[in-house]
Protein backbone atom coordinates (compact mmCIF):
# COMPACT_ATOMS: atom_id res chain seq x y z
CA MET A 1 -4.51 -14.48 14.75
CA ALA A 2 -8.17 -14.24 14.23
CA GLU A 3 -9.76 -12.14 11.43
CA HIS A 4 -11.46 -8.73 12.57
CA THR A 5 -13.75 -6.92 10.58
CA THR A 6 -15.50 -3.55 11.55
CA THR A 7 -18.23 -3.30 9.22
CA PRO A 8 -21.39 -5.28 8.63
CA HIS A 9 -21.70 -7.74 5.83
CA VAL A 10 -22.54 -6.15 2.59
CA PRO A 11 -24.35 -8.43 0.03
CA ALA A 12 -22.62 -8.50 -3.11
CA SER A 13 -25.81 -9.65 -5.04
CA VAL A 14 -27.72 -6.14 -4.65
CA SER A 15 -28.09 -4.55 -8.00
CA LEU A 16 -28.01 -1.02 -9.14
CA GLY A 17 -31.53 -0.96 -9.49
CA GLN A 18 -31.98 -1.76 -5.64
CA LEU A 19 -30.12 1.32 -4.72
CA GLY A 20 -33.33 3.18 -5.12
CA ASP A 21 -32.54 7.16 -4.28
CA ARG A 22 -29.52 6.15 -2.10
CA PRO A 23 -26.44 7.74 -3.59
CA LEU A 24 -23.84 5.34 -5.24
CA VAL A 25 -21.01 7.53 -3.60
CA THR A 26 -21.59 7.57 0.23
CA ALA A 27 -19.63 7.65 3.30
CA ARG A 28 -21.65 4.98 4.85
CA PRO A 29 -21.63 2.31 1.88
CA ALA A 30 -24.48 -0.20 2.51
CA THR A 31 -24.10 -2.24 -0.57
CA PHE A 32 -21.32 -4.02 -2.63
CA GLN A 33 -21.83 -1.09 -5.36
CA GLN A 34 -21.53 1.77 -2.87
CA GLN A 35 -18.34 0.16 -1.38
CA VAL A 36 -16.80 -0.17 -4.81
CA ALA A 37 -17.69 3.51 -5.68
CA ASN A 38 -16.39 4.73 -2.24
CA SER A 39 -13.06 3.09 -2.49
CA ALA A 40 -12.74 3.93 -6.30
CA VAL A 41 -13.14 7.61 -5.40
CA VAL A 42 -10.47 7.39 -3.01
CA TRP A 43 -8.15 5.53 -5.17
CA LEU A 44 -8.74 8.11 -8.06
CA ALA A 45 -7.94 10.69 -5.56
CA LEU A 46 -4.60 8.99 -4.79
CA MET A 47 -3.86 8.64 -8.62
CA ALA A 48 -4.61 12.36 -9.13
CA TYR A 49 -2.18 13.14 -6.23
CA TRP A 50 0.65 11.02 -8.02
CA ALA A 51 -0.07 12.52 -11.49
CA LEU A 52 0.22 16.08 -9.50
CA THR A 53 3.50 15.19 -8.14
CA ASP A 54 5.03 14.07 -11.45
CA LEU A 55 3.81 17.51 -13.04
CA LEU A 56 5.77 19.19 -10.21
CA ILE A 57 8.70 16.94 -10.30
CA ALA A 58 9.07 17.57 -14.08
CA ARG A 59 8.70 21.30 -13.60
CA PHE A 60 10.80 21.44 -10.43
CA PRO A 61 13.37 18.50 -10.50
CA PRO A 62 14.57 17.54 -7.04
CA GLY A 63 18.33 17.44 -5.87
CA GLY A 64 20.05 14.18 -4.93
CA ARG A 65 19.16 10.90 -6.86
CA PRO A 66 17.74 11.64 -10.12
CA VAL A 67 14.00 10.93 -10.52
CA ARG A 68 12.15 10.86 -13.94
CA PRO A 69 8.50 11.41 -13.96
CA ASP A 70 6.25 8.26 -15.05
CA SER A 71 4.57 8.43 -18.57
CA TRP A 72 0.80 8.80 -18.88
CA LEU A 73 0.58 5.33 -20.00
CA VAL A 74 2.26 4.15 -16.64
CA HIS A 75 -0.36 6.30 -14.93
CA ALA A 76 -3.23 4.85 -16.65
CA ILE A 77 -2.09 1.21 -16.15
CA PHE A 78 -1.75 1.54 -12.44
CA THR A 79 -5.20 3.50 -12.22
CA LEU A 80 -6.78 0.61 -13.80
CA ALA A 81 -5.08 -1.96 -11.87
CA GLY A 82 -6.11 -0.26 -8.69
CA LEU A 83 -9.79 -0.04 -9.89
CA ALA A 84 -9.56 -3.82 -10.48
CA ALA A 85 -8.08 -4.33 -7.13
CA VAL A 86 -10.95 -2.47 -5.71
CA TRP A 87 -13.53 -4.78 -7.21
CA CYS A 88 -11.57 -7.59 -5.82
CA MET A 89 -11.48 -6.06 -2.34
CA HIS A 90 -15.07 -5.68 -2.12
CA ARG A 91 -15.85 -9.40 -3.31
CA THR A 92 -13.49 -10.45 -0.54
CA GLY A 93 -14.81 -8.69 2.48
CA PHE A 94 -12.48 -5.87 2.84
CA PRO A 95 -13.94 -2.53 4.20
CA ALA A 96 -14.56 0.46 2.01
CA ALA A 97 -11.58 3.14 1.88
CA TRP A 98 -13.62 5.84 3.50
CA ASP A 99 -16.57 4.34 5.74
CA ALA A 100 -17.65 6.72 8.41
CA ARG A 101 -18.89 3.78 10.32
CA ILE A 102 -15.25 2.82 11.37
CA LEU A 103 -14.03 5.39 13.99
CA ALA A 104 -11.39 7.70 12.31
CA ALA A 105 -9.20 7.02 15.14
CA ARG A 106 -9.08 3.31 13.80
CA ARG A 107 -8.78 4.02 10.17
CA LEU A 108 -6.87 7.06 9.97
CA VAL A 109 -4.95 7.78 13.33
CA TRP A 110 -3.81 4.28 14.13
CA PRO A 111 -2.30 3.49 10.67
CA ALA A 112 -0.66 6.88 10.79
CA LEU A 113 0.77 6.23 14.22
CA LEU A 114 1.94 2.87 13.45
CA GLY A 115 3.65 3.95 10.04
CA ALA A 116 5.32 6.74 12.17
CA GLY A 117 6.59 4.60 14.69
CA LEU A 118 8.03 2.11 12.03
CA GLY A 119 9.44 5.07 10.21
CA HIS A 120 11.32 6.20 13.18
CA LEU A 121 12.52 2.78 13.62
CA ALA A 122 14.13 2.70 10.24
CA VAL A 123 15.75 5.99 10.70
CA ALA A 124 17.23 4.57 14.01
CA ILE A 125 18.37 1.44 12.06
CA GLU A 126 19.97 3.76 9.54
CA GLU A 127 21.96 5.72 12.13
CA VAL A 128 23.17 2.38 13.55
CA THR A 129 24.28 0.76 10.33
CA GLY A 130 24.84 3.71 7.92
CA ALA A 131 23.40 1.38 4.99
CA THR A 132 22.56 4.42 2.80
CA LYS A 133 26.07 5.98 3.07
CA ILE A 134 27.55 2.54 2.28
CA LEU A 135 25.35 2.39 -0.94
CA GLU A 136 26.16 5.79 -2.01
CA ALA A 137 29.78 5.26 -1.63
CA GLN A 138 29.59 2.04 -3.81
CA LEU A 139 27.32 3.60 -6.39
CA GLY A 140 29.04 6.82 -6.66
CA GLU A 141 25.97 8.82 -6.60
CA SER A 142 23.30 9.82 -4.21
CA PHE A 143 20.91 7.23 -3.10
CA THR A 144 18.21 9.53 -1.78
CA VAL A 145 16.13 12.28 -2.98
CA ALA A 146 17.07 15.80 -1.39
CA PHE A 147 14.43 17.70 0.59
CA PRO A 148 11.92 19.17 -0.04
CA GLY A 149 11.28 17.26 -3.54
CA SER A 150 11.66 14.01 -1.48
CA LEU A 151 8.28 14.70 0.24
CA LEU A 152 6.63 14.42 -3.22
CA VAL A 153 8.70 11.70 -4.62
CA TYR A 154 8.55 9.21 -1.64
CA SER A 155 4.88 10.08 -0.98
CA ALA A 156 3.87 9.23 -4.43
CA GLY A 157 6.04 6.19 -4.56
CA ALA A 158 4.16 4.94 -1.27
CA ILE A 159 1.08 4.78 -3.12
CA VAL A 160 2.43 2.90 -6.27
CA TRP A 161 4.48 0.39 -4.27
CA GLU A 162 1.61 -0.28 -1.90
CA LEU A 163 -0.57 -1.14 -4.95
CA VAL A 164 2.54 -3.57 -6.44
CA PHE A 165 2.98 -5.31 -3.10
CA LEU A 166 -0.27 -5.45 -1.28
CA LEU A 167 -3.38 -3.92 -2.81
CA LEU A 168 -3.40 -5.42 -6.08
CA PRO A 169 -1.94 -9.09 -5.35
CA VAL A 170 -3.66 -9.88 -2.11
CA PRO A 171 -7.23 -9.18 -2.96
CA LEU A 172 -6.95 -10.65 -6.50
CA LEU A 173 -5.30 -13.98 -5.45
CA LEU A 174 -7.65 -14.03 -2.43
CA TRP A 175 -10.59 -13.66 -4.90
CA LEU A 176 -9.31 -16.37 -7.26
CA ILE A 177 -8.29 -18.74 -4.28
CA SER A 178 -11.19 -18.30 -1.88
CA ASN A 179 -13.97 -17.21 -3.88
CA VAL A 180 -13.40 -18.91 -7.20
CA ALA A 181 -11.27 -22.13 -6.41
CA LEU A 182 -12.59 -22.90 -3.03
CA ARG A 183 -16.13 -21.49 -3.53
CA GLY A 184 -16.10 -19.03 -0.79
CA ARG A 185 -14.40 -20.97 1.85
CA GLY A 186 -11.13 -20.46 3.84
CA GLN A 187 -11.17 -16.71 3.42
CA ALA A 188 -9.49 -15.88 6.61
CA PRO A 189 -6.62 -18.43 6.50
CA VAL A 190 -5.93 -17.79 2.74
CA PHE A 191 -5.71 -13.85 3.62
CA TRP A 192 -3.32 -14.44 6.39
CA VAL A 193 -1.17 -16.58 4.31
CA LEU A 194 -1.26 -13.94 1.42
CA ALA A 195 -0.29 -11.30 3.89
CA ALA A 196 2.53 -13.13 5.24
CA LEU A 197 3.86 -13.78 1.61
CA SER A 198 3.42 -10.18 0.39
CA ALA A 199 4.88 -8.77 3.33
CA ALA A 200 8.19 -10.88 2.44
CA ALA A 201 7.86 -9.68 -1.19
CA GLU A 202 9.41 -6.31 -0.75
CA PRO A 203 12.36 -7.12 1.47
CA VAL A 204 13.34 -10.07 -0.61
CA LEU A 205 13.25 -8.29 -4.03
CA GLN A 206 14.46 -4.98 -3.11
CA GLY A 207 16.75 -6.03 -0.42
CA GLY A 208 18.36 -8.67 -2.72
CA SER A 209 19.09 -6.05 -5.38
CA LEU A 210 20.43 -3.75 -2.67
CA LEU A 211 22.45 -6.21 -1.34
CA GLY A 212 24.16 -7.15 -4.73
CA ALA A 213 24.63 -3.24 -5.40
CA SER A 214 26.71 -2.92 -2.27
CA SER A 215 29.05 -5.66 -3.41
CA GLY A 216 29.58 -6.98 -0.22
CA ALA A 217 29.81 -3.75 1.79
CA ILE A 218 26.46 -4.41 3.66
CA GLY A 219 27.00 -7.12 6.04
CA PRO A 220 24.57 -9.86 7.10
CA GLY A 221 23.61 -8.06 10.25
CA THR A 222 22.58 -5.03 8.45
CA PHE A 223 20.72 -6.89 5.68
CA ALA A 224 19.00 -8.71 8.53
CA ALA A 225 17.77 -5.74 10.29
CA TYR A 226 16.67 -4.26 7.00
CA VAL A 227 14.49 -7.56 6.16
CA VAL A 228 13.00 -7.59 9.64
CA HIS A 229 12.03 -3.91 9.70
CA ALA A 230 10.62 -4.07 6.22
CA TYR A 231 8.55 -7.49 6.96
CA ALA A 232 7.05 -5.97 10.06
CA PHE A 233 6.19 -2.53 8.07
CA ASN A 234 4.49 -4.35 5.27
CA PHE A 235 2.56 -6.83 7.55
CA THR A 236 1.53 -4.14 9.63
CA ALA A 237 -0.01 -2.44 6.35
CA ALA A 238 -1.65 -5.61 5.46
CA ILE A 239 -3.33 -5.98 8.76
CA CYS A 240 -4.70 -2.24 8.60
CA PHE A 241 -5.65 -3.05 5.00
CA ARG A 242 -7.69 -5.90 6.04
CA ARG A 243 -9.42 -4.12 9.03
CA TYR A 244 -9.82 -0.71 7.62
CA GLY A 245 -9.39 -0.38 4.03
CA LEU A 246 -6.88 0.60 1.20
CA LEU A 247 -6.41 4.03 2.61
CA ALA A 248 -5.17 2.69 6.00
CA ALA A 249 -2.50 0.62 4.33
CA VAL A 250 -1.41 3.52 2.44
CA LEU A 251 -1.34 5.57 5.61
CA VAL A 252 1.02 3.09 7.10
CA ARG A 253 3.50 3.71 4.36
CA LEU A 254 3.14 7.29 4.19
CA ALA A 255 3.56 8.18 7.77
């Protein structure tokens, strides 16, 4: 698959002094610094939302599976990790998170629609396999968070897990391999290899633990359905990330 980009090349060598009177934070970032600032603002907004959800969860604990708010240290670590990822993103050709030069239908609507479609497919798989009920029977407790608290828990979790499996490892490794080791060569093929590997990480790691927790009650067919769906879900997020920026990847998971 050929790599597709939707924003013009932004020189990484432009200094802050060359920005002149142009604002550092802009919806039409034209320099490396402006791209970093644009994506950093979006990332900080996502982190603020996560912090707000933890405050609400602590004040109004949801039903179903017990959920504990994360500590402020965890919040700080993920916030800083995300900012480091933003720097790597814009050293390796990712678009800014909120670039008005990319049509809103592409960077917002399409990722949300793709995520919603894959979400409906996940519901259909659950209806056929009953995997959640099987796990609840084996564990002796609820496996999911009850509505409406689930809206907060799962939306905040989507942001965190997207950083863990995609937003941090892919740009960081792409920068180390393509920019540092290969001195700017092979960026496109390296990205697709990393995207393929990152898409497999979640179903392998989480799927394996869930399979073990089921004590054999979940069959190979059900497990295969989960792995294939999760892989397609994550690879779709990786494509949207490369083409439209970090917010598009988060929207795939949120939807």
